[in-house]
C-alpha atoms as an extended CHARMM CRD file, in Angstrom:
* protein
*
       272  EXT
         1         1  UNK       CA             10.0190000000        6.4140000000      -18.8210000000  PROA      1               0.0000000000
         2         2  UNK       CA              7.8250000000        9.2750000000      -19.9880000000  PROA      2               0.0000000000
         3         3  UNK       CA              6.9790000000        9.3280000000      -23.6680000000  PROA      3               0.0000000000
         4         4  UNK       CA              8.6530000000       12.1720000000      -25.5720000000  PROA      4               0.0000000000
         5         5  UNK       CA              6.2750000000       14.5170000000      -27.3530000000  PROA      5               0.0000000000
         6         6  UNK       CA              7.3200000000       17.1250000000      -29.8990000000  PROA      6               0.0000000000
         7         7  UNK       CA              5.8960000000       20.5960000000      -29.4450000000  PROA      7               0.0000000000
         8         8  UNK       CA              3.8240000000       20.2710000000      -32.6190000000  PROA      8               0.0000000000
         9         9  UNK       CA              2.5780000000       16.7680000000      -31.8140000000  PROA      9               0.0000000000
        10        10  UNK       CA             -1.2020000000       16.6010000000      -31.4810000000  PROA      10              0.0000000000
        11        11  UNK       CA             -2.5440000000       14.3670000000      -28.6980000000  PROA      11              0.0000000000
        12        12  UNK       CA             -5.6470000000       13.5780000000      -30.6980000000  PROA      12              0.0000000000
        13        13  UNK       CA             -6.4310000000       10.1840000000      -29.1620000000  PROA      13              0.0000000000
        14        14  UNK       CA             -5.3340000000       10.7900000000      -25.5390000000  PROA      14              0.0000000000
        15        15  UNK       CA             -8.8440000000       11.3650000000      -24.1710000000  PROA      15              0.0000000000
        16        16  UNK       CA            -10.1770000000        8.4330000000      -26.1760000000  PROA      16              0.0000000000
        17        17  UNK       CA             -7.4800000000        6.0700000000      -24.9040000000  PROA      17              0.0000000000
        18        18  UNK       CA             -8.0830000000        7.0810000000      -21.2820000000  PROA      18              0.0000000000
        19        19  UNK       CA            -11.8490000000        6.6970000000      -21.6520000000  PROA      19              0.0000000000
        20        20  UNK       CA            -11.5070000000        3.2690000000      -23.3070000000  PROA      20              0.0000000000
        21        21  UNK       CA             -9.0880000000        2.1110000000      -20.6060000000  PROA      21              0.0000000000
        22        22  UNK       CA            -11.3310000000        3.2840000000      -17.7440000000  PROA      22              0.0000000000
        23        23  UNK       CA            -14.4970000000        1.8280000000      -19.2700000000  PROA      23              0.0000000000
        24        24  UNK       CA            -12.8010000000       -1.5050000000      -20.0840000000  PROA      24              0.0000000000
        25        25  UNK       CA            -11.5250000000       -1.8600000000      -16.5200000000  PROA      25              0.0000000000
        26        26  UNK       CA            -14.9700000000       -0.9560000000      -15.1780000000  PROA      26              0.0000000000
        27        27  UNK       CA            -16.6320000000       -3.6480000000      -17.2920000000  PROA      27              0.0000000000
        28        28  UNK       CA            -14.0420000000       -6.3240000000      -16.6000000000  PROA      28              0.0000000000
        29        29  UNK       CA            -14.8950000000       -8.9340000000      -13.9860000000  PROA      29              0.0000000000
        30        30  UNK       CA            -12.4820000000      -11.6250000000      -12.9330000000  PROA      30              0.0000000000
        31        31  UNK       CA            -13.5470000000      -15.1310000000      -13.9220000000  PROA      31              0.0000000000
        32        32  UNK       CA            -15.2970000000      -16.7100000000      -10.9210000000  PROA      32              0.0000000000
        33        33  UNK       CA            -13.8620000000      -20.1560000000      -11.5930000000  PROA      33              0.0000000000
        34        34  UNK       CA            -10.3830000000      -18.6550000000      -11.6820000000  PROA      34              0.0000000000
        35        35  UNK       CA            -11.0620000000      -16.9300000000       -8.3380000000  PROA      35              0.0000000000
        36        36  UNK       CA            -12.2500000000      -20.1930000000       -6.7640000000  PROA      36              0.0000000000
        37        37  UNK       CA             -9.2000000000      -21.9940000000       -8.1210000000  PROA      37              0.0000000000
        38        38  UNK       CA             -6.9190000000      -19.2940000000       -6.6990000000  PROA      38              0.0000000000
        39        39  UNK       CA             -8.5190000000      -19.6030000000       -3.2490000000  PROA      39              0.0000000000
        40        40  UNK       CA             -7.8710000000      -23.3620000000       -3.2240000000  PROA      40              0.0000000000
        41        41  UNK       CA             -4.2570000000      -22.8500000000       -4.2980000000  PROA      41              0.0000000000
        42        42  UNK       CA             -3.7300000000      -20.2180000000       -1.5750000000  PROA      42              0.0000000000
        43        43  UNK       CA             -5.3140000000      -22.4520000000        1.0660000000  PROA      43              0.0000000000
        44        44  UNK       CA             -3.1090000000      -25.4010000000        0.1090000000  PROA      44              0.0000000000
        45        45  UNK       CA             -0.0110000000      -23.1900000000        0.1670000000  PROA      45              0.0000000000
        46        46  UNK       CA             -0.8340000000      -21.9560000000        3.6830000000  PROA      46              0.0000000000
        47        47  UNK       CA             -1.4110000000      -25.5190000000        4.8850000000  PROA      47              0.0000000000
        48        48  UNK       CA              2.1890000000      -26.4500000000        4.0640000000  PROA      48              0.0000000000
        49        49  UNK       CA              4.0180000000      -25.9790000000        7.3690000000  PROA      49              0.0000000000
        50        50  UNK       CA              7.3170000000      -27.6560000000        6.5040000000  PROA      50              0.0000000000
        51        51  UNK       CA             10.5520000000      -25.8000000000        5.7340000000  PROA      51              0.0000000000
        52        52  UNK       CA             12.7910000000      -28.3560000000        4.0690000000  PROA      52              0.0000000000
        53        53  UNK       CA             16.1630000000      -26.6210000000        3.7340000000  PROA      53              0.0000000000
        54        54  UNK       CA             18.3170000000      -23.7740000000        5.0460000000  PROA      54              0.0000000000
        55        55  UNK       CA             17.8080000000      -21.4230000000        2.0290000000  PROA      55              0.0000000000
        56        56  UNK       CA             14.0330000000      -21.5390000000        2.6140000000  PROA      56              0.0000000000
        57        57  UNK       CA             14.6000000000      -20.7610000000        6.3000000000  PROA      57              0.0000000000
        58        58  UNK       CA             16.9090000000      -17.8560000000        5.4470000000  PROA      58              0.0000000000
        59        59  UNK       CA             14.3870000000      -16.4960000000        2.9160000000  PROA      59              0.0000000000
        60        60  UNK       CA             11.6310000000      -16.5990000000        5.5520000000  PROA      60              0.0000000000
        61        61  UNK       CA             13.9080000000      -14.8580000000        8.0850000000  PROA      61              0.0000000000
        62        62  UNK       CA             14.7410000000      -12.1580000000        5.5320000000  PROA      62              0.0000000000
        63        63  UNK       CA             11.0410000000      -11.6220000000        4.7040000000  PROA      63              0.0000000000
        64        64  UNK       CA             10.1290000000      -11.4610000000        8.3850000000  PROA      64              0.0000000000
        65        65  UNK       CA             12.9640000000       -9.0410000000        9.1700000000  PROA      65              0.0000000000
        66        66  UNK       CA             12.1010000000       -6.7750000000        6.2430000000  PROA      66              0.0000000000
        67        67  UNK       CA              8.4170000000       -6.6990000000        7.2310000000  PROA      67              0.0000000000
        68        68  UNK       CA              9.1450000000       -5.9430000000       10.8880000000  PROA      68              0.0000000000
        69        69  UNK       CA             11.6420000000       -3.2010000000       10.0260000000  PROA      69              0.0000000000
        70        70  UNK       CA              9.1190000000       -1.5800000000        7.6970000000  PROA      70              0.0000000000
        71        71  UNK       CA              6.4280000000       -1.6060000000       10.4090000000  PROA      71              0.0000000000
        72        72  UNK       CA              8.8960000000       -0.3140000000       12.9880000000  PROA      72              0.0000000000
        73        73  UNK       CA              9.9230000000        2.5500000000       10.7180000000  PROA      73              0.0000000000
        74        74  UNK       CA              6.2600000000        3.5240000000       10.2420000000  PROA      74              0.0000000000
        75        75  UNK       CA              5.6650000000        3.3930000000       13.9970000000  PROA      75              0.0000000000
        76        76  UNK       CA              8.7550000000        5.4970000000       14.7490000000  PROA      76              0.0000000000
        77        77  UNK       CA              7.4680000000        8.0680000000       12.2680000000  PROA      77              0.0000000000
        78        78  UNK       CA              4.0640000000        8.1880000000       13.9870000000  PROA      78              0.0000000000
        79        79  UNK       CA              5.6800000000        8.6340000000       17.4070000000  PROA      79              0.0000000000
        80        80  UNK       CA              7.9630000000       11.3510000000       16.0440000000  PROA      80              0.0000000000
        81        81  UNK       CA              4.9570000000       13.2560000000       14.6780000000  PROA      81              0.0000000000
        82        82  UNK       CA              3.1560000000       12.8440000000       18.0030000000  PROA      82              0.0000000000
        83        83  UNK       CA              5.9190000000       14.2280000000       20.2380000000  PROA      83              0.0000000000
        84        84  UNK       CA              7.4210000000       16.7470000000       17.8130000000  PROA      84              0.0000000000
        85        85  UNK       CA             11.0960000000       17.6210000000       17.2380000000  PROA      85              0.0000000000
        86        86  UNK       CA             13.7430000000       16.4090000000       19.6880000000  PROA      86              0.0000000000
        87        87  UNK       CA             16.3280000000       18.7520000000       21.2640000000  PROA      87              0.0000000000
        88        88  UNK       CA             18.7230000000       18.3760000000       18.3270000000  PROA      88              0.0000000000
        89        89  UNK       CA             16.0770000000       19.3090000000       15.7440000000  PROA      89              0.0000000000
        90        90  UNK       CA             14.8950000000       22.2020000000       17.9100000000  PROA      90              0.0000000000
        91        91  UNK       CA             18.4570000000       23.4880000000       18.2720000000  PROA      91              0.0000000000
        92        92  UNK       CA             19.5680000000       23.0980000000       14.6510000000  PROA      92              0.0000000000
        93        93  UNK       CA             16.3090000000       23.8860000000       12.8330000000  PROA      93              0.0000000000
        94        94  UNK       CA             14.7840000000       26.4030000000       15.2480000000  PROA      94              0.0000000000
        95        95  UNK       CA             11.6830000000       24.2950000000       15.6850000000  PROA      95              0.0000000000
        96        96  UNK       CA              9.4590000000       24.1470000000       18.7370000000  PROA      96              0.0000000000
        97        97  UNK       CA              6.9310000000       21.6590000000       20.0220000000  PROA      97              0.0000000000
        98        98  UNK       CA              3.2570000000       22.5560000000       19.9570000000  PROA      98              0.0000000000
        99        99  UNK       CA              1.3880000000       22.4440000000       23.3090000000  PROA      99              0.0000000000
       100       100  UNK       CA             -0.1910000000       19.1220000000       22.2770000000  PROA      100             0.0000000000
       101       101  UNK       CA              3.2160000000       17.6850000000       21.3240000000  PROA      101             0.0000000000
       102       102  UNK       CA              4.6180000000       18.7930000000       24.6880000000  PROA      102             0.0000000000
       103       103  UNK       CA              1.8420000000       16.8890000000       26.4840000000  PROA      103             0.0000000000
       104       104  UNK       CA              2.4060000000       13.8640000000       24.2280000000  PROA      104             0.0000000000
       105       105  UNK       CA              6.1370000000       13.9270000000       24.9530000000  PROA      105             0.0000000000
       106       106  UNK       CA              5.6350000000       14.0680000000       28.7230000000  PROA      106             0.0000000000
       107       107  UNK       CA              3.1270000000       11.2160000000       28.4440000000  PROA      107             0.0000000000
       108       108  UNK       CA              5.5600000000        9.1980000000       26.3330000000  PROA      108             0.0000000000
       109       109  UNK       CA              8.3450000000        9.6250000000       28.9000000000  PROA      109             0.0000000000
       110       110  UNK       CA              6.0750000000        8.4710000000       31.7140000000  PROA      110             0.0000000000
       111       111  UNK       CA              4.8520000000        5.4410000000       29.7590000000  PROA      111             0.0000000000
       112       112  UNK       CA              8.3960000000        4.4780000000       28.7430000000  PROA      112             0.0000000000
       113       113  UNK       CA              9.3090000000        4.2880000000       32.4360000000  PROA      113             0.0000000000
       114       114  UNK       CA              6.3710000000        1.9310000000       32.9250000000  PROA      114             0.0000000000
       115       115  UNK       CA              7.5400000000       -0.2720000000       30.0380000000  PROA      115             0.0000000000
       116       116  UNK       CA             11.0650000000       -0.4680000000       31.4630000000  PROA      116             0.0000000000
       117       117  UNK       CA              9.6660000000       -1.7080000000       34.7810000000  PROA      117             0.0000000000
       118       118  UNK       CA              7.3680000000       -4.2410000000       33.0740000000  PROA      118             0.0000000000
       119       119  UNK       CA              9.0700000000       -5.4910000000       29.9200000000  PROA      119             0.0000000000
       120       120  UNK       CA              6.4930000000       -8.2740000000       29.5370000000  PROA      120             0.0000000000
       121       121  UNK       CA              3.5090000000       -5.9180000000       29.8620000000  PROA      121             0.0000000000
       122       122  UNK       CA              0.3640000000       -6.7860000000       27.9410000000  PROA      122             0.0000000000
       123       123  UNK       CA             -0.8240000000       -4.7580000000       24.9680000000  PROA      123             0.0000000000
       124       124  UNK       CA             -3.3900000000       -2.8260000000       27.0130000000  PROA      124             0.0000000000
       125       125  UNK       CA             -3.1280000000       -0.5760000000       30.0510000000  PROA      125             0.0000000000
       126       126  UNK       CA             -5.2830000000       -1.3570000000       33.0710000000  PROA      126             0.0000000000
       127       127  UNK       CA             -7.5390000000        1.4300000000       34.3520000000  PROA      127             0.0000000000
       128       128  UNK       CA             -5.5060000000        1.8030000000       37.5490000000  PROA      128             0.0000000000
       129       129  UNK       CA             -2.3190000000        2.1760000000       35.4640000000  PROA      129             0.0000000000
       130       130  UNK       CA             -3.9410000000        4.9310000000       33.3970000000  PROA      130             0.0000000000
       131       131  UNK       CA             -4.9420000000        6.6790000000       36.6330000000  PROA      131             0.0000000000
       132       132  UNK       CA             -1.4050000000        6.3700000000       38.0370000000  PROA      132             0.0000000000
       133       133  UNK       CA              0.1540000000        7.7980000000       34.8700000000  PROA      133             0.0000000000
       134       134  UNK       CA             -2.3440000000       10.6710000000       34.8300000000  PROA      134             0.0000000000
       135       135  UNK       CA             -1.6790000000       11.5500000000       38.4850000000  PROA      135             0.0000000000
       136       136  UNK       CA              2.1020000000       11.4050000000       37.9750000000  PROA      136             0.0000000000
       137       137  UNK       CA              1.7710000000       13.8160000000       35.0580000000  PROA      137             0.0000000000
       138       138  UNK       CA             -0.5420000000       16.1150000000       37.0220000000  PROA      138             0.0000000000
       139       139  UNK       CA              2.1130000000       16.2160000000       39.7490000000  PROA      139             0.0000000000
       140       140  UNK       CA              4.4420000000       17.7270000000       37.1480000000  PROA      140             0.0000000000
       141       141  UNK       CA              1.8150000000       20.2300000000       36.0330000000  PROA      141             0.0000000000
       142       142  UNK       CA              0.7110000000       18.3290000000       32.9130000000  PROA      142             0.0000000000
       143       143  UNK       CA             -3.0330000000       17.8940000000       32.4440000000  PROA      143             0.0000000000
       144       144  UNK       CA             -3.7010000000       14.8790000000       30.2270000000  PROA      144             0.0000000000
       145       145  UNK       CA             -6.7830000000       13.0370000000       29.0170000000  PROA      145             0.0000000000
       146       146  UNK       CA             -6.9760000000        9.2370000000       29.6010000000  PROA      146             0.0000000000
       147       147  UNK       CA             -7.7470000000        8.7140000000       25.8940000000  PROA      147             0.0000000000
       148       148  UNK       CA             -4.4830000000       10.4460000000       24.9820000000  PROA      148             0.0000000000
       149       149  UNK       CA             -2.6060000000        8.2010000000       27.4220000000  PROA      149             0.0000000000
       150       150  UNK       CA             -4.0570000000        5.0710000000       25.8250000000  PROA      150             0.0000000000
       151       151  UNK       CA             -3.4150000000        6.3580000000       22.3160000000  PROA      151             0.0000000000
       152       152  UNK       CA              0.2270000000        7.1200000000       23.1440000000  PROA      152             0.0000000000
       153       153  UNK       CA              0.6140000000        3.7550000000       24.8630000000  PROA      153             0.0000000000
       154       154  UNK       CA             -0.6520000000        1.9590000000       21.7570000000  PROA      154             0.0000000000
       155       155  UNK       CA              2.1690000000        3.3800000000       19.6360000000  PROA      155             0.0000000000
       156       156  UNK       CA              4.8470000000        2.8440000000       22.3010000000  PROA      156             0.0000000000
       157       157  UNK       CA              3.7850000000       -0.7370000000       22.9120000000  PROA      157             0.0000000000
       158       158  UNK       CA              3.7070000000       -1.3670000000       19.1560000000  PROA      158             0.0000000000
       159       159  UNK       CA              7.3030000000       -0.1240000000       18.9000000000  PROA      159             0.0000000000
       160       160  UNK       CA              8.2960000000       -2.2110000000       21.9290000000  PROA      160             0.0000000000
       161       161  UNK       CA              6.6960000000       -5.3250000000       20.4370000000  PROA      161             0.0000000000
       162       162  UNK       CA              8.3300000000       -4.8420000000       17.0300000000  PROA      162             0.0000000000
       163       163  UNK       CA             11.7620000000       -4.2550000000       18.5800000000  PROA      163             0.0000000000
       164       164  UNK       CA             11.4390000000       -7.4770000000       20.5920000000  PROA      164             0.0000000000
       165       165  UNK       CA             10.2360000000       -9.3410000000       17.5080000000  PROA      165             0.0000000000
       166       166  UNK       CA             13.2710000000       -8.1310000000       15.5490000000  PROA      166             0.0000000000
       167       167  UNK       CA             15.6120000000       -9.2700000000       18.3220000000  PROA      167             0.0000000000
       168       168  UNK       CA             13.9440000000      -12.6780000000       18.3440000000  PROA      168             0.0000000000
       169       169  UNK       CA             14.1770000000      -12.7830000000       14.5450000000  PROA      169             0.0000000000
       170       170  UNK       CA             17.9500000000      -12.3330000000       14.8200000000  PROA      170             0.0000000000
       171       171  UNK       CA             18.1330000000      -15.2060000000       17.3050000000  PROA      171             0.0000000000
       172       172  UNK       CA             16.1720000000      -17.4520000000       14.9440000000  PROA      172             0.0000000000
       173       173  UNK       CA             18.7300000000      -16.9720000000       12.1680000000  PROA      173             0.0000000000
       174       174  UNK       CA             20.6290000000      -19.8460000000       13.7820000000  PROA      174             0.0000000000
       175       175  UNK       CA             17.4800000000      -21.8000000000       14.6020000000  PROA      175             0.0000000000
       176       176  UNK       CA             17.0700000000      -24.0100000000       11.5280000000  PROA      176             0.0000000000
       177       177  UNK       CA             19.1750000000      -26.8010000000       13.0600000000  PROA      177             0.0000000000
       178       178  UNK       CA             16.8640000000      -26.9010000000       16.1080000000  PROA      178             0.0000000000
       179       179  UNK       CA             13.7310000000      -26.6630000000       13.9740000000  PROA      179             0.0000000000
       180       180  UNK       CA             14.8560000000      -29.4710000000       11.6570000000  PROA      180             0.0000000000
       181       181  UNK       CA             15.5560000000      -31.8280000000       14.5610000000  PROA      181             0.0000000000
       182       182  UNK       CA             12.4830000000      -30.7690000000       16.5830000000  PROA      182             0.0000000000
       183       183  UNK       CA             14.5560000000      -29.6240000000       19.5480000000  PROA      183             0.0000000000
       184       184  UNK       CA             12.6280000000      -27.7890000000       22.2550000000  PROA      184             0.0000000000
       185       185  UNK       CA             14.3230000000      -24.5370000000       23.2350000000  PROA      185             0.0000000000
       186       186  UNK       CA             12.2530000000      -21.7630000000       24.7890000000  PROA      186             0.0000000000
       187       187  UNK       CA             14.7560000000      -19.1310000000       23.6410000000  PROA      187             0.0000000000
       188       188  UNK       CA             14.5830000000      -20.3800000000       20.0600000000  PROA      188             0.0000000000
       189       189  UNK       CA             10.8340000000      -20.8260000000       19.6520000000  PROA      189             0.0000000000
       190       190  UNK       CA             10.6850000000      -19.8770000000       15.9680000000  PROA      190             0.0000000000
       191       191  UNK       CA              7.1050000000      -20.6230000000       14.9590000000  PROA      191             0.0000000000
       192       192  UNK       CA              6.8620000000      -17.0610000000       13.6340000000  PROA      192             0.0000000000
       193       193  UNK       CA              9.4920000000      -17.9020000000       11.0220000000  PROA      193             0.0000000000
       194       194  UNK       CA              7.3710000000      -20.8080000000        9.8140000000  PROA      194             0.0000000000
       195       195  UNK       CA              4.3420000000      -18.4890000000        9.6300000000  PROA      195             0.0000000000
       196       196  UNK       CA              6.2430000000      -15.9770000000        7.5060000000  PROA      196             0.0000000000
       197       197  UNK       CA              7.5110000000      -18.8120000000        5.3050000000  PROA      197             0.0000000000
       198       198  UNK       CA              3.9070000000      -19.9210000000        4.6850000000  PROA      198             0.0000000000
       199       199  UNK       CA              2.8250000000      -16.3600000000        3.8870000000  PROA      199             0.0000000000
       200       200  UNK       CA              5.7970000000      -15.7720000000        1.5970000000  PROA      200             0.0000000000
       201       201  UNK       CA              5.2240000000      -19.0480000000       -0.2510000000  PROA      201             0.0000000000
       202       202  UNK       CA              1.5250000000      -18.2440000000       -0.6310000000  PROA      202             0.0000000000
       203       203  UNK       CA              2.3690000000      -14.8260000000       -2.1090000000  PROA      203             0.0000000000
       204       204  UNK       CA              4.8470000000      -16.3260000000       -4.6010000000  PROA      204             0.0000000000
       205       205  UNK       CA              2.4050000000      -19.0350000000       -5.6960000000  PROA      205             0.0000000000
       206       206  UNK       CA             -0.4040000000      -16.4600000000       -5.9550000000  PROA      206             0.0000000000
       207       207  UNK       CA              1.7210000000      -14.1850000000       -8.1590000000  PROA      207             0.0000000000
       208       208  UNK       CA              2.6610000000      -17.0820000000      -10.4600000000  PROA      208             0.0000000000
       209       209  UNK       CA             -0.9450000000      -18.2740000000      -10.6830000000  PROA      209             0.0000000000
       210       210  UNK       CA             -2.2420000000      -14.7860000000      -11.4730000000  PROA      210             0.0000000000
       211       211  UNK       CA              0.4320000000      -14.3820000000      -14.1380000000  PROA      211             0.0000000000
       212       212  UNK       CA             -0.6610000000      -17.6460000000      -15.7690000000  PROA      212             0.0000000000
       213       213  UNK       CA             -4.3510000000      -16.7280000000      -15.5740000000  PROA      213             0.0000000000
       214       214  UNK       CA             -3.6670000000      -13.3340000000      -17.1210000000  PROA      214             0.0000000000
       215       215  UNK       CA             -1.6820000000      -14.8650000000      -19.9590000000  PROA      215             0.0000000000
       216       216  UNK       CA             -4.0920000000      -17.7240000000      -20.6350000000  PROA      216             0.0000000000
       217       217  UNK       CA             -7.5320000000      -16.1320000000      -20.2620000000  PROA      217             0.0000000000
       218       218  UNK       CA             -7.8040000000      -12.6320000000      -18.8210000000  PROA      218             0.0000000000
       219       219  UNK       CA             -5.8430000000      -10.8440000000      -21.5660000000  PROA      219             0.0000000000
       220       220  UNK       CA             -8.2160000000      -12.2130000000      -24.2160000000  PROA      220             0.0000000000
       221       221  UNK       CA            -11.2260000000      -11.1780000000      -22.1350000000  PROA      221             0.0000000000
       222       222  UNK       CA             -9.7710000000       -7.6890000000      -21.7110000000  PROA      222             0.0000000000
       223       223  UNK       CA             -9.1510000000       -7.4340000000      -25.4540000000  PROA      223             0.0000000000
       224       224  UNK       CA            -12.7790000000       -8.3900000000      -26.0460000000  PROA      224             0.0000000000
       225       225  UNK       CA            -13.8840000000       -5.6830000000      -23.6020000000  PROA      225             0.0000000000
       226       226  UNK       CA            -11.7660000000       -3.0770000000      -25.3890000000  PROA      226             0.0000000000
       227       227  UNK       CA            -13.2930000000       -3.9840000000      -28.7680000000  PROA      227             0.0000000000
       228       228  UNK       CA            -16.8170000000       -3.7830000000      -27.3360000000  PROA      228             0.0000000000
       229       229  UNK       CA            -16.0900000000       -0.4030000000      -25.7520000000  PROA      229             0.0000000000
       230       230  UNK       CA            -14.6640000000        0.9420000000      -29.0210000000  PROA      230             0.0000000000
       231       231  UNK       CA            -17.7430000000       -0.2870000000      -30.8940000000  PROA      231             0.0000000000
       232       232  UNK       CA            -20.0400000000        1.3910000000      -28.3610000000  PROA      232             0.0000000000
       233       233  UNK       CA            -18.0910000000        4.6440000000      -28.5440000000  PROA      233             0.0000000000
       234       234  UNK       CA            -18.1290000000        4.4760000000      -32.3520000000  PROA      234             0.0000000000
       235       235  UNK       CA            -21.9310000000        4.4450000000      -32.3580000000  PROA      235             0.0000000000
       236       236  UNK       CA            -22.1770000000        7.4210000000      -29.9830000000  PROA      236             0.0000000000
       237       237  UNK       CA            -21.5660000000       10.5730000000      -32.0540000000  PROA      237             0.0000000000
       238       238  UNK       CA            -21.7650000000       12.9240000000      -29.0860000000  PROA      238             0.0000000000
       239       239  UNK       CA            -19.1980000000       10.9540000000      -27.1320000000  PROA      239             0.0000000000
       240       240  UNK       CA            -16.8910000000       10.7490000000      -30.1370000000  PROA      240             0.0000000000
       241       241  UNK       CA            -16.9500000000       14.5280000000      -30.4850000000  PROA      241             0.0000000000
       242       242  UNK       CA            -16.0500000000       14.8490000000      -26.7820000000  PROA      242             0.0000000000
       243       243  UNK       CA            -13.2300000000       12.3040000000      -26.8440000000  PROA      243             0.0000000000
       244       244  UNK       CA            -11.5550000000       12.8730000000      -30.2040000000  PROA      244             0.0000000000
       245       245  UNK       CA            -10.3090000000       16.4380000000      -29.9820000000  PROA      245             0.0000000000
       246       246  UNK       CA             -7.1780000000       18.3810000000      -30.8400000000  PROA      246             0.0000000000
       247       247  UNK       CA             -5.6140000000       20.7410000000      -33.3510000000  PROA      247             0.0000000000
       248       248  UNK       CA             -5.8780000000       18.3180000000      -36.2570000000  PROA      248             0.0000000000
       249       249  UNK       CA             -9.5590000000       17.6760000000      -35.5970000000  PROA      249             0.0000000000
       250       250  UNK       CA            -10.2130000000       21.4190000000      -35.4840000000  PROA      250             0.0000000000
       251       251  UNK       CA             -8.3000000000       21.9230000000      -38.7440000000  PROA      251             0.0000000000
       252       252  UNK       CA            -10.2560000000       19.1080000000      -40.3970000000  PROA      252             0.0000000000
       253       253  UNK       CA            -13.5640000000       20.6040000000      -39.2440000000  PROA      253             0.0000000000
       254       254  UNK       CA            -12.5300000000       24.0830000000      -40.4510000000  PROA      254             0.0000000000
       255       255  UNK       CA            -11.4370000000       22.6140000000      -43.7910000000  PROA      255             0.0000000000
       256       256  UNK       CA            -14.7270000000       20.7550000000      -44.1240000000  PROA      256             0.0000000000
       257       257  UNK       CA            -16.6880000000       23.9580000000      -43.4600000000  PROA      257             0.0000000000
       258       258  UNK       CA            -14.5350000000       25.8810000000      -45.9410000000  PROA      258             0.0000000000
       259       259  UNK       CA            -15.1200000000       23.2420000000      -48.6050000000  PROA      259             0.0000000000
       260       260  UNK       CA            -18.8760000000       23.4140000000      -48.0150000000  PROA      260             0.0000000000
       261       261  UNK       CA            -18.8460000000       27.2080000000      -48.3390000000  PROA      261             0.0000000000
       262       262  UNK       CA            -16.6510000000       26.9840000000      -51.4470000000  PROA      262             0.0000000000
       263       263  UNK       CA            -18.9670000000       24.4010000000      -53.0450000000  PROA      263             0.0000000000
       264       264  UNK       CA            -22.0350000000       26.4810000000      -52.2040000000  PROA      264             0.0000000000
       265       265  UNK       CA            -20.4100000000       29.5910000000      -53.7250000000  PROA      265             0.0000000000
       266       266  UNK       CA            -19.5070000000       27.7360000000      -56.9210000000  PROA      266             0.0000000000
       267       267  UNK       CA            -23.0510000000       26.4090000000      -57.1670000000  PROA      267             0.0000000000
       268       268  UNK       CA            -24.4730000000       29.8970000000      -56.6630000000  PROA      268             0.0000000000
       269       269  UNK       CA            -22.2230000000       31.3510000000      -59.3880000000  PROA      269             0.0000000000
       270       270  UNK       CA            -23.0930000000       28.5130000000      -61.7140000000  PROA      270             0.0000000000
       271       271  UNK       CA            -26.8420000000       28.9770000000      -61.1680000000  PROA      271             0.0000000000
       272       272  UNK       CA            -26.5950000000       32.7290000000      -61.7430000000  PROA      272             0.0000000000
C-alpha cells in the first residue's frame, strides 16, 4: 500500500534513503559459507526420489500442471502474435494481418497438417521436410524462407509437446497407486511427476533455508552495511548537500543566511 503524503509534507530524506539502500545492496555480498551450505542442502533435496504419500503426489501433480499451463499460455501468446488476429478478431475489431503475419499463418497451417500426420514427430524438422513445406506453400503463391519455417515449427512443436504433457499429467493423477507398488504401465509412466516433486521440494527447502540465513546472519550484516554507508555519507559534505534536499532544507539555509546578515548588520551598527 502506498504511503500517504500530505501536500505540505517535505520528502527531505527520500533521496538519502534511496542512495543508502542502493549503496548498501551494492556492498553486500552473501556469506560464502552460507552459499556452500545452501548448495549441499539443494543437492541433498534433489537426490531424494521417493514420494511417500498421496498428498505429496497430488502436490507434485498440481505444481507440474501449473507450470505446464503457464508455459503453454506463453507459447499460445507467441503464436498469436506471429500469425496475427483470427477471423473473429478481424471481423469484430476491424483488424487485419500484416503481410508477414499472413505468411506466418499459411506456414502454421501447413506445419499443423504435418504434425497431425506425425504425432510423434521429433523436435526438429529434417531438411527434406522443410523443402516439402516450402514447395507446398509456393504452390499456393506463398514465398517463405526456410528460417521462418523452422522458427514457426519451434513454437508449434512446443505447443504440441506441452499439450501432450498436460494430457499425460492428467493421466498421472491416478498413478500414485502404481508408483507406490512399482507397477510397470507404459501409459502411466510418471517419472516426470517425481522430477517435479524433487524440484518443488528443493524450492521449499531453499526458501526455508534462505529465510533462516536472513534472520540469523544476513540481516545483521546488512545493518552493519547501512551504518557504514551512513558514516561514509556523513563525512562527504558534497554528497550530503546533494542527497538531503527539500523545502525545509532551503528554509533552514535561507534562515541561516538571514541570521548571518542580521548579525553582521548589528555588528556594523555597534562599531559605528
